[in-house]
Coordinates of C-alpha atoms and ligand atoms in Angstrom, one line a residue:
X66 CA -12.1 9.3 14.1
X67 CA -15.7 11.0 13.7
X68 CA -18.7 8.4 12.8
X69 CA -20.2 10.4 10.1
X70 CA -18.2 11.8 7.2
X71 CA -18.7 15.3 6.4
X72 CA -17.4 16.4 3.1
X73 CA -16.9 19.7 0.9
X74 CA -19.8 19.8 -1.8
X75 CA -17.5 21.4 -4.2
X76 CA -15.0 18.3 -2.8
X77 CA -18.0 15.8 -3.9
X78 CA -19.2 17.9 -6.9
X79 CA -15.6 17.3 -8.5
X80 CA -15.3 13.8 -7.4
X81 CA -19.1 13.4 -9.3
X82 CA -17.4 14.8 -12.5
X83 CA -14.1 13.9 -12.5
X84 CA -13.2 12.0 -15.6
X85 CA -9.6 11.0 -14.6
X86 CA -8.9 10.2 -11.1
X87 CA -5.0 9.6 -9.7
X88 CA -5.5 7.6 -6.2
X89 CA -2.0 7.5 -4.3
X90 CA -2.3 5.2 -1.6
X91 CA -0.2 4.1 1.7
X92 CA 0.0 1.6 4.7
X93 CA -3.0 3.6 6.4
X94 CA -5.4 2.5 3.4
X95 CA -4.7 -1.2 4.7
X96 CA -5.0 -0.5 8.1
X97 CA -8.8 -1.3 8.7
X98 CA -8.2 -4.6 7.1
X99 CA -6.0 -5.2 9.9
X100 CA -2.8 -4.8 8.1
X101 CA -0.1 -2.5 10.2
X102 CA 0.7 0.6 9.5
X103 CA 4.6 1.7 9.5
X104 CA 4.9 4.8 11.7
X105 CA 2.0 4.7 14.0
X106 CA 2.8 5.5 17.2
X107 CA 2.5 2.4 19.6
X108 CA 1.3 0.1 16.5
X109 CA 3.6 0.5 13.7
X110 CA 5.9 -1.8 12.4
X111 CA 9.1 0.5 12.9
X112 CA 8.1 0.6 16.6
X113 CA 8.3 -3.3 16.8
X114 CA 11.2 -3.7 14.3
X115 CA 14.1 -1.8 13.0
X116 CA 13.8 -1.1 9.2
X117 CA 17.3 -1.5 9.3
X118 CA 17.4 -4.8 10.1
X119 CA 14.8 -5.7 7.7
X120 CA 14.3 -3.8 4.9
X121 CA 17.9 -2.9 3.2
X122 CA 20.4 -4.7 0.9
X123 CA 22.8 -4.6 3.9
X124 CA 20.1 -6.5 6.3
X125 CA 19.7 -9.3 3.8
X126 CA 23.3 -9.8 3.3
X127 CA 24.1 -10.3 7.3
X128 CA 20.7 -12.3 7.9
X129 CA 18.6 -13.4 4.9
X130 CA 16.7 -15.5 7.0
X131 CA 15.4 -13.0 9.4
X132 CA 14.8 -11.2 6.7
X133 CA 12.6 -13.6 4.5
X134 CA 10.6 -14.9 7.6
X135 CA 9.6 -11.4 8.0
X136 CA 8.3 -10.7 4.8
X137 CA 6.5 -14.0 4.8
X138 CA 5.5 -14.0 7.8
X139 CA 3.7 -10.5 6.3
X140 CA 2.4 -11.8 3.2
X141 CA 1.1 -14.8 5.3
X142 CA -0.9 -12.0 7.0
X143 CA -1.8 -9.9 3.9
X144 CA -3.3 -13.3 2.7
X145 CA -5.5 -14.0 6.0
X146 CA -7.0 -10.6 5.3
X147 CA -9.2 -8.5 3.2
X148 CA -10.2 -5.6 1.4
X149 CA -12.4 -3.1 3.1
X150 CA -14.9 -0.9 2.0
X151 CA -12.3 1.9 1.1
X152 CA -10.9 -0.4 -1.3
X153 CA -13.9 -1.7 -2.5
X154 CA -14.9 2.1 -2.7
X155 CA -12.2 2.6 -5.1
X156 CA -13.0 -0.2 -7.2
X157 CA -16.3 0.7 -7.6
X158 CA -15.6 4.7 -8.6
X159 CA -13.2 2.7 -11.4
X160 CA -16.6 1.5 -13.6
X161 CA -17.6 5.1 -14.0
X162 CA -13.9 7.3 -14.5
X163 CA -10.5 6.5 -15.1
X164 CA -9.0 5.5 -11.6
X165 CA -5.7 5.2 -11.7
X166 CA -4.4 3.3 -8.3
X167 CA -0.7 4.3 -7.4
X168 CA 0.2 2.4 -4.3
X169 CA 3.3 2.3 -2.3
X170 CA 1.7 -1.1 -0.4
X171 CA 2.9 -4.4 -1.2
X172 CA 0.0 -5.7 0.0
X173 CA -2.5 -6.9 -2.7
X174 CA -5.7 -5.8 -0.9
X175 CA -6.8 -3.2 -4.5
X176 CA -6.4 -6.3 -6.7
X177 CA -8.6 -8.5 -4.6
X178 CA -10.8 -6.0 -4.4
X179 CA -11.3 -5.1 -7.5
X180 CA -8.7 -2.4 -8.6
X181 CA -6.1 -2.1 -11.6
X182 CA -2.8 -1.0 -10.0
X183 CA -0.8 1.2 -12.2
X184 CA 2.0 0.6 -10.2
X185 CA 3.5 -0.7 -6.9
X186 CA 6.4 2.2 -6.2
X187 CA 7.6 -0.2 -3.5
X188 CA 7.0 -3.6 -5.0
X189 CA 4.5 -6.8 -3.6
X190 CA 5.2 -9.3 -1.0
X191 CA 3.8 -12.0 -3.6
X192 CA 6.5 -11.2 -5.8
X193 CA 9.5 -13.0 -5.7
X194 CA 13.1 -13.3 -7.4
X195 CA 16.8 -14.9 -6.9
X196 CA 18.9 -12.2 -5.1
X197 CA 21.8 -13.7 -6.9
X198 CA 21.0 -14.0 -10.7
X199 CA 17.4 -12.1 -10.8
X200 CA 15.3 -14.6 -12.0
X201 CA 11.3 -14.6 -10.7
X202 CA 10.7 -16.9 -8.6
X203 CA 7.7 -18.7 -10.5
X204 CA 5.9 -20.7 -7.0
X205 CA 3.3 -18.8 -5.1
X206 CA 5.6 -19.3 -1.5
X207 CA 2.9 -17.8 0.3
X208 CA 1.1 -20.8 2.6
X209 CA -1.4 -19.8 5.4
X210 CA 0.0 -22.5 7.7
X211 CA -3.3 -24.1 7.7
X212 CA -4.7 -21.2 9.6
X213 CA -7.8 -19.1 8.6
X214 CA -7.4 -16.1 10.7
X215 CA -4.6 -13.6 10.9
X216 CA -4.1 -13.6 14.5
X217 CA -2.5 -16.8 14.6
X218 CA 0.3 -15.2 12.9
X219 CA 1.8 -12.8 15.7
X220 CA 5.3 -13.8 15.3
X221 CA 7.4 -14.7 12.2
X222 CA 8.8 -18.1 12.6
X223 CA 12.0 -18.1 11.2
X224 CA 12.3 -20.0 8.2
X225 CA 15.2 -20.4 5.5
X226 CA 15.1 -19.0 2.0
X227 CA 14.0 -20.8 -1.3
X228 CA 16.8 -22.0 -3.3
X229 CA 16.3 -20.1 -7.2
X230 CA 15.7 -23.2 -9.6
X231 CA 18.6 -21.3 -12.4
X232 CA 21.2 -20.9 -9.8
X233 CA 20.9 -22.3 -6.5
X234 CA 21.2 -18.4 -4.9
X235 CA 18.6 -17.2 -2.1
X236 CA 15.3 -16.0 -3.3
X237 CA 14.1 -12.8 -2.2
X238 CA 11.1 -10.9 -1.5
X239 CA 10.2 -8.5 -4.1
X240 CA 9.8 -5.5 -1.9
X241 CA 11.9 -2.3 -2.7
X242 CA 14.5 -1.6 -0.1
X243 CA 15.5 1.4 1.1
X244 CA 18.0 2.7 -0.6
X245 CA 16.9 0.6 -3.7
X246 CA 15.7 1.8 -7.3
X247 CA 11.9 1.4 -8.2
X248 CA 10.4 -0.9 -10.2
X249 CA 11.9 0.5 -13.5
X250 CA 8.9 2.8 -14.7
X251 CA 7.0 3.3 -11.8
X252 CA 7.1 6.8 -11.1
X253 CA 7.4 7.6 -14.9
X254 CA 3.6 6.1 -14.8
X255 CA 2.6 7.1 -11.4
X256 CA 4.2 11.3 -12.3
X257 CA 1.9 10.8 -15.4
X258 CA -1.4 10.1 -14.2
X259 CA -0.8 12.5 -11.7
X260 CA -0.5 14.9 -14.0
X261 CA -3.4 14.3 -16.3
X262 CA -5.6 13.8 -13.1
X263 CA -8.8 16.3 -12.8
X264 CA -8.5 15.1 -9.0
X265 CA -5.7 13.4 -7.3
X266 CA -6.4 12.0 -4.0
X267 CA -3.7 10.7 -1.2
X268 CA -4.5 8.1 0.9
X269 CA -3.7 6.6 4.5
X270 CA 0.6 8.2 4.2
X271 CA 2.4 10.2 6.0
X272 CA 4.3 11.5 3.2
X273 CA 8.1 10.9 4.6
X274 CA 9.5 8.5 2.0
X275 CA 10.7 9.5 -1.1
X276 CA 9.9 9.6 -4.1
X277 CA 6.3 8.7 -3.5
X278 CA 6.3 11.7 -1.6
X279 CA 6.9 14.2 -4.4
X280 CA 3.7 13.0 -6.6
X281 CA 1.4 15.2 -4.6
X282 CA 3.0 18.2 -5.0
X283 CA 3.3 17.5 -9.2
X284 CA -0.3 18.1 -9.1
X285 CA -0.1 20.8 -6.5
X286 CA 2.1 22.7 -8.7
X287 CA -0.1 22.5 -11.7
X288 CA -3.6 23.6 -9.6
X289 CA -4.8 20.2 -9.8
X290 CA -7.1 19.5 -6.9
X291 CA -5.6 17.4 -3.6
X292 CA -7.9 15.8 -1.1
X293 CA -6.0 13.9 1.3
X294 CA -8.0 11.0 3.7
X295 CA -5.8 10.7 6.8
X296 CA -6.9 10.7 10.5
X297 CA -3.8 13.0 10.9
X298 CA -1.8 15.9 9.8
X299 CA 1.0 14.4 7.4
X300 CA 3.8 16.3 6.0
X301 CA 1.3 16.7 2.8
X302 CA -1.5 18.0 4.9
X303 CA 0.2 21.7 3.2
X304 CA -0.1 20.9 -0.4
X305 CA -4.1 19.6 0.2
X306 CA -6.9 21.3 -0.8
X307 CA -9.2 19.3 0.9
X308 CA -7.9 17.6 4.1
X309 CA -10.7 14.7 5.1
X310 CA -10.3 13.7 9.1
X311 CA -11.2 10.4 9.1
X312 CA -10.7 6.9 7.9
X313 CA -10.4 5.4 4.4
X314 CA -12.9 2.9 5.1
X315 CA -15.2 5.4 6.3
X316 CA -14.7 8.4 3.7
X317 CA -13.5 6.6 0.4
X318 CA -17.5 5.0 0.3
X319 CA -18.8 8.7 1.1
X320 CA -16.0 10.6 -1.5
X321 CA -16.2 7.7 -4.3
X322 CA -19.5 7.2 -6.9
X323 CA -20.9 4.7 -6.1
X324 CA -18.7 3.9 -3.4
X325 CA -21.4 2.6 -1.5
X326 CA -20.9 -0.7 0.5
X327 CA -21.8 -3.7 -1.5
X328 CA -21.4 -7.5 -0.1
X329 CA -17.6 -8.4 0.8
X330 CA -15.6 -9.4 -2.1
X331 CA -12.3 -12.0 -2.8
Ligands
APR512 N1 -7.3 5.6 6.9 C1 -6.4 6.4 6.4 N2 -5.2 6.7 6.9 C2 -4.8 6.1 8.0 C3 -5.6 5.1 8.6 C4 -6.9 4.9 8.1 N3 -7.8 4.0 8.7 N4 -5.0 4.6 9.7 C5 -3.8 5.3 9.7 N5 -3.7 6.1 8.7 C6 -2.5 7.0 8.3 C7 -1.6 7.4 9.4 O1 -2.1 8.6 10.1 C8 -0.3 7.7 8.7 O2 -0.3 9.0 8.2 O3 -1.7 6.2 7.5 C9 -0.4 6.8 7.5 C10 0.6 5.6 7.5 O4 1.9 6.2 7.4 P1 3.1 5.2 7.4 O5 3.0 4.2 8.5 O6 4.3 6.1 7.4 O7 3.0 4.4 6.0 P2 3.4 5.0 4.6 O8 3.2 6.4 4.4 O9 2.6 4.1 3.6 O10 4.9 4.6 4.5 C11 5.6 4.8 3.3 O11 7.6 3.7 4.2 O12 8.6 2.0 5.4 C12 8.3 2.5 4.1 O13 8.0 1.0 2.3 C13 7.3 1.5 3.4 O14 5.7 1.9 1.8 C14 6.1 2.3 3.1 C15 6.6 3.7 3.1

């Protein structure tokens, strides 16, 4: 990734004036806080794992356990880490336009930093309900272990399931599966401020899983402007009109008002 951040004027011109800004976000937004990526080659989670085995209705019913210990054993992580300065960027361009966050990350990095979320498309790993009646699970399950730094964490340790107070069934992360529905609404919001955006800009996917993957090209298809933030080509590098080679945590501060760096927050 380039050190220094060049960017289109017109690109920083219409992020200067944009009253309403839709910000679509994915696993590469959370990388420079240390948090992995999916499909990385080498470093994502699908090249250690099978999503298979982890992250499907069928998965939980022939192992819940492996299945909860992973997810802990990620939110355990999530909460070791922080928000960088993309994030913080983000949070910053929010006191002077109408940011609306869209993130298909179940980590919680743009609330600690300072972000309103209008919606997690794939859920949170600080969520929780019973797999067998529904009910939220009210107890934050999430313990650091006593650590205070992430890389104690390399492995999950495999760990049973909660019990749900209303019904005895195993408690679940609430993450969206594949193959699952959304959160009931999500997209509705997420299409929405996509399409009232005067800017919409993608950040850190590669634009493979559906539906998040279609919100790009709503905006595309109404000549609303795309700037995507990716080290890489993505299967939305097409529908982009602006196409930003480097890292969040570099280019949101440089793309965002205001988005300069300010001390570390939560
Ligand atoms: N800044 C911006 N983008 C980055 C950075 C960075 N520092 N580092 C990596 N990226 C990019 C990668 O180039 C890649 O295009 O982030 C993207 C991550 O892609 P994926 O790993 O496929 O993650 P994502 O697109 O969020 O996956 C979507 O797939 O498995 C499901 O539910 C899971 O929400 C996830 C969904």
């Amino acid at each position: 990734m380039d050190d220094v951040v060049s960017l289109d004027p017109d690109l920083l011109e219409l992020a200067r004036t944009a009253r309403t800004v839709a910000v679509l976000t994915g696993a590469g937004m959370s990388a420079e806080s240390g948090v992995p990526t999916f499909r990385e080659p080498g470093k994502g989670l699908w090249d250690r794992w099978s999503p298979a085995q982890l992250a499907t209705p069928e998965a939980w019913e022939a192992d819940p356990e492996l299945v909860w210990s992973w997810y802990l054993w990620r939110a355990r992580q999530v909460r070791l880490l922080r928000p960088n300065d993309g994030h913080r960027a983000l949070a910053r361009w929010a006191r002077t336009a109408r940011v609306r966050v869209v993130t298909q990350n179940v980590d919680d990095l743009h609330e600690r930093a300072g972000s309103e979320v209008l919606a997690h498309l794939h859920g949170s790993l600080f969520a929780f309900r019973c797999s067998a009646c529904g009910t939220p699970y009210p107890g934050d399950l999430v313990d650091g272990l006593g650590l205070d730094r992430a890389e104690g964490l390399d492995e999950p340790v495999r760990e049973r399931p909660p019990a749900c107070p209303a019904c005895g069934g195993p408690v679940r992360p609430g993450v969206v599966w594949f193959g699952e529905l959304l959160p009931e609404g999500a997209m509705e919001r997420a299409a929405e401020a996509v399409a009232q955006a005067d800017l919409v800009v993608v950040v850190g996917t590669s634009g493979l899983v559906q539906p998040a993957a279609s919100l790009p090209l709503i905006a595309a298809g109404r000549g609303i402007p795309v700037v995507e933030v990716n080290p890489e080509d993505t299967a939305l590098t097409p529908h982009a009109t602006w196409s930003v080679r480097a890292g969040s945590a570099r280019a949101l501060p440089r793309l965002a008002p205001g988005g300069g760096a300010e001390p570390a927050s939560r």
